Short mmCIF file of C-alpha atoms in Angstrom, two decimals:
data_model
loop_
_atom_site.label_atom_id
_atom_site.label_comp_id
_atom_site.label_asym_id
_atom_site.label_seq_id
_atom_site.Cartn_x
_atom_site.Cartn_y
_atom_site.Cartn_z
CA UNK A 1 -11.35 10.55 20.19
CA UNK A 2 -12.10 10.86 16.59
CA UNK A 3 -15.89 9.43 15.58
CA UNK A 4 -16.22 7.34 13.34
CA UNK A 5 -17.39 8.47 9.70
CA UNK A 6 -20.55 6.79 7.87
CA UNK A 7 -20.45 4.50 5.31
CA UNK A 8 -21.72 7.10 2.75
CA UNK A 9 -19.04 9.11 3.71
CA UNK A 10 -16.40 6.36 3.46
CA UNK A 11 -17.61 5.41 -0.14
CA UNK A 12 -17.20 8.94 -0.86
CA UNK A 13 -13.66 8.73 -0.06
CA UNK A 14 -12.67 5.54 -1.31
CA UNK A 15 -14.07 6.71 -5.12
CA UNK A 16 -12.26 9.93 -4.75
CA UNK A 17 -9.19 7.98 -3.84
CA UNK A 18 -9.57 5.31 -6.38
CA UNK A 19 -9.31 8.24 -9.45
CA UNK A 20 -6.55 10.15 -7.81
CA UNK A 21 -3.46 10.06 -8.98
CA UNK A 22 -1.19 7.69 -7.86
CA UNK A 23 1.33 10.13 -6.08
CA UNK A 24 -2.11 11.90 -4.84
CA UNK A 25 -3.22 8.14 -3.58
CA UNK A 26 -0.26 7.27 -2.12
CA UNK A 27 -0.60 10.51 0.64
CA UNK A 28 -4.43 10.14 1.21
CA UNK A 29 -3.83 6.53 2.48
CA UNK A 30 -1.52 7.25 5.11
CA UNK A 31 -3.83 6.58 8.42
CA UNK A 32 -5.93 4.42 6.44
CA UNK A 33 -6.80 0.80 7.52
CA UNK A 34 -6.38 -2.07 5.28
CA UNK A 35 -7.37 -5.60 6.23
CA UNK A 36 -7.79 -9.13 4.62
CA UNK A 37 -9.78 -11.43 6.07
CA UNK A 38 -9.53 -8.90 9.41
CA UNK A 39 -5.44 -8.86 9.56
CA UNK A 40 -4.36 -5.98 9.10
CA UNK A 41 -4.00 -2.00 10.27
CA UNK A 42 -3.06 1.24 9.65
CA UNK A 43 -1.42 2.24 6.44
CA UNK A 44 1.73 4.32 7.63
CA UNK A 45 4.14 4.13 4.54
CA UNK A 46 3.20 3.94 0.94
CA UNK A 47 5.30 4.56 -2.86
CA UNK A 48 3.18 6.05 -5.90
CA UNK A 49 4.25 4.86 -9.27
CA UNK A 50 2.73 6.28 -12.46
CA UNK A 51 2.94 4.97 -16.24
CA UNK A 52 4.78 7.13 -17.34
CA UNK A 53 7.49 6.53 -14.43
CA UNK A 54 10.65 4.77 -16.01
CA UNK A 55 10.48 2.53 -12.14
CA UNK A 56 7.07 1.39 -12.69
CA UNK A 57 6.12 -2.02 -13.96
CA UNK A 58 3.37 -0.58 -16.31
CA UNK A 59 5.83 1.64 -17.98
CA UNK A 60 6.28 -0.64 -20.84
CA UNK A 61 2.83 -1.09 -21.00
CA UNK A 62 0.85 -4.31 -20.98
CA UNK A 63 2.00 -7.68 -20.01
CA UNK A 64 0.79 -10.52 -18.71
CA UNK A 65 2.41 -9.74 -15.19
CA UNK A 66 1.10 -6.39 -14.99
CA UNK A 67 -1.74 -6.90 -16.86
CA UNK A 68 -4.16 -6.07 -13.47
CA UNK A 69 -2.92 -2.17 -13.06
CA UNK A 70 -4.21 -1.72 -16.53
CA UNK A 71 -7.82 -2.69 -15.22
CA UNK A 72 -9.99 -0.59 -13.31
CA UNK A 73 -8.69 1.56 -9.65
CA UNK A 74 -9.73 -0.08 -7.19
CA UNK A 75 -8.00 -3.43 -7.59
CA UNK A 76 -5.05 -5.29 -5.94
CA UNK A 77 -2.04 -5.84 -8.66
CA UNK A 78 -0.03 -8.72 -6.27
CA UNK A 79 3.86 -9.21 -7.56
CA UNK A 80 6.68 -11.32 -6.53
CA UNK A 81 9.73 -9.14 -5.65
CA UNK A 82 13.25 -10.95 -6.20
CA UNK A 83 11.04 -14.31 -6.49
CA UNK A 84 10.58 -14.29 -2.72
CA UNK A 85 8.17 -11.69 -1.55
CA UNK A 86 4.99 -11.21 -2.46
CA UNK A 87 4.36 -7.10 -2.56
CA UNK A 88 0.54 -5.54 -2.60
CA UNK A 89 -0.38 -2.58 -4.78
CA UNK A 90 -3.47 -0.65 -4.73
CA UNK A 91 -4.15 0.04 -8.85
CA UNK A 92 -5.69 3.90 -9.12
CA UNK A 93 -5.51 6.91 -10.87
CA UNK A 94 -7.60 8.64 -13.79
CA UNK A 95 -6.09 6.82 -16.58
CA UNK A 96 -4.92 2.71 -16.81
CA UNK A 97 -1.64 1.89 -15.51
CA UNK A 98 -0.50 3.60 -12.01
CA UNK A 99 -0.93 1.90 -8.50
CA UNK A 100 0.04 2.68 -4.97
CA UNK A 101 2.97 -0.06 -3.02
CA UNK A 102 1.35 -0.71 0.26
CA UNK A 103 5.09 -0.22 1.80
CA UNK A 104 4.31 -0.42 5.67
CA UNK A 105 1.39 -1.01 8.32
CA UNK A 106 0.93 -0.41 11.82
CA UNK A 107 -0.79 -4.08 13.05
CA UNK A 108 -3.61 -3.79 15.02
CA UNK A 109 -6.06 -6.30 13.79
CA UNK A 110 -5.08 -10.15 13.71
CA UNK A 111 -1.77 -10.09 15.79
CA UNK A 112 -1.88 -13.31 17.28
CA UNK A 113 -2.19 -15.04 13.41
CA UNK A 114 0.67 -12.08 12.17
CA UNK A 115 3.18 -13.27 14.78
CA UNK A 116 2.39 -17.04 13.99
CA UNK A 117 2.81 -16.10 10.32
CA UNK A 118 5.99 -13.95 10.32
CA UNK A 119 7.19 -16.36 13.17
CA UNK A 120 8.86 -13.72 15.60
CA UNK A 121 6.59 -11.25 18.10
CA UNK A 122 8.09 -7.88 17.89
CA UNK A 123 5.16 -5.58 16.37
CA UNK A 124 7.32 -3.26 14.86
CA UNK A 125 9.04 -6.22 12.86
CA UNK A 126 5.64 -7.29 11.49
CA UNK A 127 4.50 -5.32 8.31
CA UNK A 128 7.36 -3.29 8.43
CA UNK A 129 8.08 -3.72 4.60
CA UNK A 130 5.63 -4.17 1.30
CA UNK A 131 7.20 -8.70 2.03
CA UNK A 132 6.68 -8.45 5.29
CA UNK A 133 3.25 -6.92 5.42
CA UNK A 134 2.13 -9.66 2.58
CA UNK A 135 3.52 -12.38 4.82
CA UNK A 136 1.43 -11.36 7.85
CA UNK A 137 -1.51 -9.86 6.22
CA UNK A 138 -1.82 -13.53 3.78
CA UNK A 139 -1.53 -11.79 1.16
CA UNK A 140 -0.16 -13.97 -2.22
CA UNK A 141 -0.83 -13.81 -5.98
CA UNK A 142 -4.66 -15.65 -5.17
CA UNK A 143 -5.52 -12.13 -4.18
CA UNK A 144 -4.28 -10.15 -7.41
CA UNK A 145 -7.32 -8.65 -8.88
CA UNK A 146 -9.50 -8.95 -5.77
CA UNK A 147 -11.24 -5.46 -5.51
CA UNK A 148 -9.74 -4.17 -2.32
CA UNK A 149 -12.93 -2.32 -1.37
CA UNK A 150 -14.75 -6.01 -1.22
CA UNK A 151 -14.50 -8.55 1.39
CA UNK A 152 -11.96 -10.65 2.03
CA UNK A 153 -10.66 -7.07 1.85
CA UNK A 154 -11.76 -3.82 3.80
CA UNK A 155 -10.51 -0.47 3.26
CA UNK A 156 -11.26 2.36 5.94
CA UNK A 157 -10.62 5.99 5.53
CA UNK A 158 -9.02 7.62 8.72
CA UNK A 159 -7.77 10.59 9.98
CA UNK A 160 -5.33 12.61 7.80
CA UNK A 161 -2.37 11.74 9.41
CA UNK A 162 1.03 13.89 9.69
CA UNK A 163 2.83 12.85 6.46
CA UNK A 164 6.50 12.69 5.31
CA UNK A 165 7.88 12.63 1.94
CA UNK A 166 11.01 11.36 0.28
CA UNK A 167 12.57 8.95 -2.33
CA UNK A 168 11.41 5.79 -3.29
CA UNK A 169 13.64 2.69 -2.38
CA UNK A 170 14.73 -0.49 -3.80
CA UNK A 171 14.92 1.27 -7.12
CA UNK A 172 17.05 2.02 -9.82
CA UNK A 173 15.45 4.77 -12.44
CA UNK A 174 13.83 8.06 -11.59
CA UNK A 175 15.36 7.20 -7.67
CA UNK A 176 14.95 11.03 -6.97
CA UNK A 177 11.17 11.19 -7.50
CA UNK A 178 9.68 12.03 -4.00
CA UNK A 179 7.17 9.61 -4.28
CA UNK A 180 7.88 7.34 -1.15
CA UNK A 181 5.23 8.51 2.16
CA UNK A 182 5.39 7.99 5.26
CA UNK A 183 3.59 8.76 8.79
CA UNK A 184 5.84 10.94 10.86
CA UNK A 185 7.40 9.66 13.76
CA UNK A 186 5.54 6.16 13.08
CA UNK A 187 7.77 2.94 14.52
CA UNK A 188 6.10 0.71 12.25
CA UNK A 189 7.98 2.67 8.52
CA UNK A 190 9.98 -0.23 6.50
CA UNK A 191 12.90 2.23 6.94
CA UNK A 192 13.34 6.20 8.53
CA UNK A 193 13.18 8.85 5.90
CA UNK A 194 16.30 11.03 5.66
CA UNK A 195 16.87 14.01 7.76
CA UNK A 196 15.29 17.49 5.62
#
């Protein structure tokens, strides 16, 4: 069993992570625990994006829809994807406009209210994708902004965990950029990452 870190040490993490870069961001959280409210769980499959990426939202710069990953790291940028899903970025990096797609979780806090949101029981069916996890997590455009380091959210470093790379998805530009990660082995990813 792993012990648990300090809070010192945990706000040392979460800074360093908040001024990473985005494809740096989206490695460090796999393992990591993000809740709202307490729903929540393990990070085990994340996407970086990056303002100068051609699939990123901020790559035209400023809008009124993206306007939150220009704002400080730290943040929650909150989108609607296809007008149905809601999907949850973390906004970071050492210069405005890149953020982290919280792609997949592992549930392990809040699974009684996850199943009664996502109406079905199978855990692996859960938060397996960035409108699936926003579903069961409650997560909706209210929270876009929220600092995600601040209650109603929590964000806890964890052990570095085994990590996979490969393309994004659900893309059209720049779909070779390895910028999609994922926990190996995990039974929770949104989808399995190609054979090497």
């Amino acid at each position: 069993m792993i012990a648990p870190i300090s809070r010192r040490e945990a706000l040392r993490r979460q800074a360093e992570l908040f001024i990473s870069a985005s494809s740096e961001a989206a490695r460090t959280l796999i393992g990591w625990t993000l809740t709202l409210d307490g729903v929540g769980g393990r990070i085990v499959e994340t996407e970086a994006y990056h303002f100068e990426d051609p699939a990123s939202h901020s790559f035209s710069g400023p809008t009124p829809r993206n306007a939150v990953m220009f704002g400080p790291p730290g943040v929650i940028y909150v989108y609607r994807s296809y007008g149905i899903h809601w999907c949850m970025n973390l906004v970071c990096g050492p210069t405005p406009g890149s953020a982290v797609l919280i792609r997949a979780i592992e549930p392990t806090e809040g699974l009684d209210l996850m199943i009664a949101r996502r109406g079905l029981e199978d855990p692996r069916l859960l938060c397996s994708g960035p409108g699936r996890l926003c579903q069961a997590m409650g997560v909706t455009h209210d929270q876009n902004g929220f600092r995600v380091d601040r209650p109603p959210f929590a964000l806890e470093p964890g052990p570095a965990a085994d990590v996979v790379v490969g393309p994004r998805i659900g893309i059209t530009k720049a779909v070779d950029v390895p910028w999609r990660f994922g926990e190996r082995g995990s039974r929770y990813l949104s989808k399995p990452f190609p054979k090497p």
